[in-house]
Amino acid sequence: MQTFQKIAVPFIAILIFIALWEFLVWANNWPDYVMASPSDLPAAYSKFWELFLIGSWQTLWRTVAGLALAVLFGTLLGMIMGFSRIARDGLYPILVGFNAIPKATLVPVLALLFIGQHNFNTVLMAFLISFFPIAVSVGIGLSTLEPEYRDILRSLGASRFTIFRKIALPKTLPEFFGALKVSVTLAFIGTNLVEIISPHGRGLGALFLSGQTNSNYPLMFAVLIALAVLGIILYYFVVLLERIFAGWAERPQQ
Amino acid sequence: MTNLIDIKGVTHAYKTPKGLLPVLSNLNLSVPEGEFAAVVGPSGCGKSTLTRLVAGLMKPDQGEVWLHGKLVKSPRKTVGMAFQNPVLLEWRSILDNVILPLEIVAPSMPRAQKVARAEELLALVGLSGFETKRPSELSGGMRQRASLCRSIVHKPDVLIMDEPFGALDAFTREDLWQTMHDLRTKEPFTAVLITHDLRESVYLGDQVFVLSGRPATTQYVLDVQYPGQDRQRKLDGLYTPECSEMLATLREQIKIAQGRHPDAAGH
Ligand SMILES: Nc1ncnc2c1ncn2[C@@H]1O[C@H](COP(=O)(O)OP(=O)(O)O)[C@@H](O)[C@H]1O
Ligand SMILES: [Mg+2]
């Protein structure tokens, strides 16, 4: 019953959303260059299904690669900031400043820096845009570890590494996954940004751009929906990982 | 009898933004092997600092801490610690929480042996059947029981407790005093118990050390003469004239430590 509800409720919500969309377009009598309706989309998908498959794959793998780099680098940076007060004081303003830069401005910078390296630039952007929440959450998680937690092992002569592995790391996992959920959507946005803005792009972003240049409005909307679906898949994959590795942090439902 | 714990002339100060904060001043404290030392003193006088020095988590500015005839320079595997906060790890079951110190102290011990040892202790404190539960599924008193099991699972020769019952309600606390007392008869260890409950110090302690206000030094030592059989102390004993007298003495000493004694109030 409960699992049925868990699947049925979001499914019905999506159906209602699509129905409302269709109704809005129909009631306002919008032409498809103002707003395509859901019923226009199947035609776009069946006509360009190969491009959609290739584009989705390109968007997906570059997002995941960028995110993987962000996890590695963000965790490392978070550990440095979590364990060293000096590193925290020194790095924090730089990180905040870097994070505040609108990432769209970086696209031409990267494109000039690594000319023609489209895959590399895209992965780099996904990484740059998404490591910040991970670094901050790991850093805060480690630096706010109550001293008693450390002391139960430290008083037995355990090494710093053992304390990190047995206490600090698992204790920070819930915060880490919270950040990862933010990061996964950010990385996705980073990938799309490069795909859309930079010339000769690939992936779903480039498909969107070609829809625009060819005035194929249903195609553009079809890409948006595909992006949403891909985003949902990525997000819930992280949720699944969270369940597996940090499921203990979930409060039992009352 | 030899002293298992010997604290000799320990002086310690914290560096704070406002300068040095002297916390302990030439403090002496000895506990013979197998004895239970209760330590009371005004809040903020340096009791927790004392536990960290005994555990080897910090080094005193001056003076020495000796455990088992060895100078303490760093943490040792033969120490057990318990705090006011049970600090159980939520991602581990109760059983695996209790086993944790064994993973550090005896990594090569077979898992079955670790489990057997933990189960034995959990049974002693009345937690049989809760082995697979998560800490958040237990009441505060039960969590503190599990925490006590963890602090002695590796058979430490010194058990250091910093207000372990401080956050519990009065009835649960009295239950735990009895559990503590029972544990002592089955598991030999030398204990230092920091507490702010004078009745607790008398019920559990063989000696009660009263620390002065900050910077703390040993102001008074009370030898507890518990009414009835010493190895089977009864809670009722706390309401006898002997205990009332000891409690009155301690209360008087605490007042002096707080600087609230009539003799001290004139200045
Ligand atoms: N790490 C620290 N740095 C600076 N001051 C501290 C530190 N730990 C404790 N203190 C101060 O030292 C004093 C004694 O602390 P503590 O030993 O925890 O006292 P108690 O446990 O008796 O209440 C308090 O005034 C406290 O604020
Ligand atoms: Mg304290």
JSON list of C-alpha atoms in Angstrom, two decimals, chain A residues 48-144:
[
{"chain": "A", "resi": 48, "resn": "PHE", "atom": "CA", "xyz": [14.64, 13.04, -33.75]},
{"chain": "A", "resi": 49, "resn": "TRP", "atom": "CA", "xyz": [14.90, 10.03, -31.42]},
{"chain": "A", "resi": 50, "resn": "GLU", "atom": "CA", "xyz": [18.45, 9.27, -32.49]},
{"chain": "A", "resi": 51, "resn": "LEU", "atom": "CA", "xyz": [19.62, 12.80, -31.77]},
{"chain": "A", "resi": 52, "resn": "PHE", "atom": "CA", "xyz": [17.87, 12.65, -28.42]},
{"chain": "A", "resi": 53, "resn": "LEU", "atom": "CA", "xyz": [19.65, 9.43, -27.47]},
{"chain": "A", "resi": 54, "resn": "ILE", "atom": "CA", "xyz": [23.07, 10.73, -28.50]},
{"chain": "A", "resi": 55, "resn": "GLY", "atom": "CA", "xyz": [22.46, 14.13, -26.89]},
{"chain": "A", "resi": 56, "resn": "SER", "atom": "CA", "xyz": [21.19, 12.63, -23.63]},
{"chain": "A", "resi": 57, "resn": "TRP", "atom": "CA", "xyz": [24.18, 10.37, -23.40]},
{"chain": "A", "resi": 58, "resn": "GLN", "atom": "CA", "xyz": [26.60, 13.24, -24.03]},
{"chain": "A", "resi": 59, "resn": "THR", "atom": "CA", "xyz": [24.89, 15.46, -21.47]},
{"chain": "A", "resi": 60, "resn": "LEU", "atom": "CA", "xyz": [24.68, 12.66, -18.97]},
{"chain": "A", "resi": 61, "resn": "TRP", "atom": "CA", "xyz": [28.25, 11.42, -19.02]},
{"chain": "A", "resi": 62, "resn": "ARG", "atom": "CA", "xyz": [29.76, 14.89, -18.94]},
{"chain": "A", "resi": 63, "resn": "THR", "atom": "CA", "xyz": [27.56, 15.86, -16.01]},
{"chain": "A", "resi": 64, "resn": "VAL", "atom": "CA", "xyz": [28.47, 12.73, -14.10]},
{"chain": "A", "resi": 65, "resn": "ALA", "atom": "CA", "xyz": [32.18, 13.15, -14.88]},
{"chain": "A", "resi": 66, "resn": "GLY", "atom": "CA", "xyz": [32.08, 16.76, -13.67]},
{"chain": "A", "resi": 67, "resn": "LEU", "atom": "CA", "xyz": [30.16, 15.74, -10.57]},
{"chain": "A", "resi": 68, "resn": "ALA", "atom": "CA", "xyz": [32.61, 12.95, -9.80]},
{"chain": "A", "resi": 69, "resn": "LEU", "atom": "CA", "xyz": [35.47, 15.45, -9.96]},
{"chain": "A", "resi": 70, "resn": "ALA", "atom": "CA", "xyz": [33.48, 17.80, -7.75]},
{"chain": "A", "resi": 71, "resn": "VAL", "atom": "CA", "xyz": [32.96, 15.05, -5.18]},
{"chain": "A", "resi": 72, "resn": "LEU", "atom": "CA", "xyz": [36.66, 14.19, -5.10]},
{"chain": "A", "resi": 73, "resn": "PHE", "atom": "CA", "xyz": [37.93, 17.74, -5.04]},
{"chain": "A", "resi": 74, "resn": "GLY", "atom": "CA", "xyz": [35.11, 19.08, -2.83]},
{"chain": "A", "resi": 75, "resn": "THR", "atom": "CA", "xyz": [35.61, 16.35, -0.23]},
{"chain": "A", "resi": 76, "resn": "LEU", "atom": "CA", "xyz": [39.35, 16.93, -0.19]},
{"chain": "A", "resi": 77, "resn": "LEU", "atom": "CA", "xyz": [38.92, 20.67, 0.15]},
{"chain": "A", "resi": 78, "resn": "GLY", "atom": "CA", "xyz": [36.26, 20.16, 2.82]},
{"chain": "A", "resi": 79, "resn": "MET", "atom": "CA", "xyz": [38.61, 17.91, 4.77]},
{"chain": "A", "resi": 80, "resn": "ILE", "atom": "CA", "xyz": [41.37, 20.50, 4.63]},
{"chain": "A", "resi": 81, "resn": "MET", "atom": "CA", "xyz": [39.01, 23.23, 5.77]},
{"chain": "A", "resi": 82, "resn": "GLY", "atom": "CA", "xyz": [37.45, 20.97, 8.38]},
{"chain": "A", "resi": 83, "resn": "PHE", "atom": "CA", "xyz": [40.70, 20.03, 10.03]},
{"chain": "A", "resi": 84, "resn": "SER", "atom": "CA", "xyz": [42.66, 23.25, 9.76]},
{"chain": "A", "resi": 85, "resn": "ARG", "atom": "CA", "xyz": [41.39, 26.52, 11.09]},
{"chain": "A", "resi": 86, "resn": "ILE", "atom": "CA", "xyz": [43.99, 28.47, 9.13]},
{"chain": "A", "resi": 87, "resn": "ALA", "atom": "CA", "xyz": [42.96, 26.79, 5.87]},
{"chain": "A", "resi": 88, "resn": "ARG", "atom": "CA", "xyz": [39.34, 27.55, 6.67]},
{"chain": "A", "resi": 89, "resn": "ASP", "atom": "CA", "xyz": [39.98, 31.23, 7.35]},
{"chain": "A", "resi": 90, "resn": "GLY", "atom": "CA", "xyz": [42.16, 31.54, 4.26]},
{"chain": "A", "resi": 91, "resn": "LEU", "atom": "CA", "xyz": [40.10, 29.59, 1.73]},
{"chain": "A", "resi": 92, "resn": "TYR", "atom": "CA", "xyz": [36.58, 30.57, 2.65]},
{"chain": "A", "resi": 93, "resn": "PRO", "atom": "CA", "xyz": [36.54, 34.12, 1.16]},
{"chain": "A", "resi": 94, "resn": "ILE", "atom": "CA", "xyz": [38.14, 32.86, -2.04]},
{"chain": "A", "resi": 95, "resn": "LEU", "atom": "CA", "xyz": [35.58, 30.11, -2.37]},
{"chain": "A", "resi": 96, "resn": "VAL", "atom": "CA", "xyz": [32.65, 32.39, -1.67]},
{"chain": "A", "resi": 97, "resn": "GLY", "atom": "CA", "xyz": [33.95, 34.89, -4.21]},
{"chain": "A", "resi": 98, "resn": "PHE", "atom": "CA", "xyz": [34.45, 32.21, -6.81]},
{"chain": "A", "resi": 99, "resn": "ASN", "atom": "CA", "xyz": [31.00, 30.83, -6.18]},
{"chain": "A", "resi": 100, "resn": "ALA", "atom": "CA", "xyz": [29.47, 34.29, -6.61]},
{"chain": "A", "resi": 101, "resn": "ILE", "atom": "CA", "xyz": [30.80, 34.66, -10.17]},
{"chain": "A", "resi": 102, "resn": "PRO", "atom": "CA", "xyz": [27.98, 34.03, -12.67]},
{"chain": "A", "resi": 103, "resn": "LYS", "atom": "CA", "xyz": [29.17, 30.88, -14.37]},
{"chain": "A", "resi": 104, "resn": "ALA", "atom": "CA", "xyz": [27.94, 31.99, -17.79]},
{"chain": "A", "resi": 105, "resn": "THR", "atom": "CA", "xyz": [30.84, 34.45, -17.81]},
{"chain": "A", "resi": 106, "resn": "LEU", "atom": "CA", "xyz": [33.24, 31.55, -17.50]},
{"chain": "A", "resi": 107, "resn": "VAL", "atom": "CA", "xyz": [32.10, 29.87, -20.71]},
{"chain": "A", "resi": 108, "resn": "PRO", "atom": "CA", "xyz": [34.02, 32.20, -23.06]},
{"chain": "A", "resi": 109, "resn": "VAL", "atom": "CA", "xyz": [36.97, 32.24, -20.66]},
{"chain": "A", "resi": 110, "resn": "LEU", "atom": "CA", "xyz": [37.21, 28.47, -20.70]},
{"chain": "A", "resi": 111, "resn": "ALA", "atom": "CA", "xyz": [36.60, 28.32, -24.43]},
{"chain": "A", "resi": 112, "resn": "LEU", "atom": "CA", "xyz": [39.60, 30.58, -25.01]},
{"chain": "A", "resi": 113, "resn": "LEU", "atom": "CA", "xyz": [41.71, 28.80, -22.42]},
{"chain": "A", "resi": 114, "resn": "PHE", "atom": "CA", "xyz": [41.15, 25.35, -23.86]},
{"chain": "A", "resi": 115, "resn": "ILE", "atom": "CA", "xyz": [40.29, 26.01, -27.47]},
{"chain": "A", "resi": 116, "resn": "GLY", "atom": "CA", "xyz": [38.34, 23.24, -29.17]},
{"chain": "A", "resi": 117, "resn": "GLN", "atom": "CA", "xyz": [38.33, 21.00, -26.11]},
{"chain": "A", "resi": 118, "resn": "HIS", "atom": "CA", "xyz": [34.57, 20.88, -25.95]},
{"chain": "A", "resi": 119, "resn": "ASN", "atom": "CA", "xyz": [34.23, 17.77, -23.81]},
{"chain": "A", "resi": 120, "resn": "PHE", "atom": "CA", "xyz": [36.93, 18.94, -21.47]},
{"chain": "A", "resi": 121, "resn": "ASN", "atom": "CA", "xyz": [35.41, 22.42, -21.15]},
{"chain": "A", "resi": 122, "resn": "THR", "atom": "CA", "xyz": [31.98, 21.00, -20.44]},
{"chain": "A", "resi": 123, "resn": "VAL", "atom": "CA", "xyz": [33.17, 18.61, -17.75]},
{"chain": "A", "resi": 124, "resn": "LEU", "atom": "CA", "xyz": [35.27, 21.40, -16.26]},
{"chain": "A", "resi": 125, "resn": "MET", "atom": "CA", "xyz": [32.26, 23.70, -16.05]},
{"chain": "A", "resi": 126, "resn": "ALA", "atom": "CA", "xyz": [30.08, 21.00, -14.47]},
{"chain": "A", "resi": 127, "resn": "PHE", "atom": "CA", "xyz": [32.83, 20.52, -11.95]},
{"chain": "A", "resi": 128, "resn": "LEU", "atom": "CA", "xyz": [33.46, 24.21, -11.26]},
{"chain": "A", "resi": 129, "resn": "ILE", "atom": "CA", "xyz": [29.83, 24.98, -10.66]},
{"chain": "A", "resi": 130, "resn": "SER", "atom": "CA", "xyz": [29.13, 22.04, -8.37]},
{"chain": "A", "resi": 131, "resn": "PHE", "atom": "CA", "xyz": [32.06, 21.49, -6.00]},
{"chain": "A", "resi": 132, "resn": "PHE", "atom": "CA", "xyz": [31.28, 24.42, -3.72]},
{"chain": "A", "resi": 133, "resn": "PRO", "atom": "CA", "xyz": [28.32, 22.95, -1.75]},
{"chain": "A", "resi": 134, "resn": "ILE", "atom": "CA", "xyz": [30.24, 19.71, -1.21]},
{"chain": "A", "resi": 135, "resn": "ALA", "atom": "CA", "xyz": [33.37, 21.45, 0.06]},
{"chain": "A", "resi": 136, "resn": "VAL", "atom": "CA", "xyz": [31.36, 23.66, 2.41]},
{"chain": "A", "resi": 137, "resn": "SER", "atom": "CA", "xyz": [29.20, 20.86, 3.82]},
{"chain": "A", "resi": 138, "resn": "VAL", "atom": "CA", "xyz": [32.12, 18.51, 4.41]},
{"chain": "A", "resi": 139, "resn": "GLY", "atom": "CA", "xyz": [34.15, 21.36, 5.93]},
{"chain": "A", "resi": 140, "resn": "ILE", "atom": "CA", "xyz": [31.35, 22.39, 8.27]},
{"chain": "A", "resi": 141, "resn": "GLY", "atom": "CA", "xyz": [30.48, 18.80, 9.10]},
{"chain": "A", "resi": 142, "resn": "LEU", "atom": "CA", "xyz": [34.03, 18.04, 10.15]},
{"chain": "A", "resi": 143, "resn": "SER", "atom": "CA", "xyz": [34.73, 21.28, 11.99]},
{"chain": "A", "resi": 144, "resn": "THR", "atom": "CA", "xyz": [31.53, 21.09, 14.03]}
]
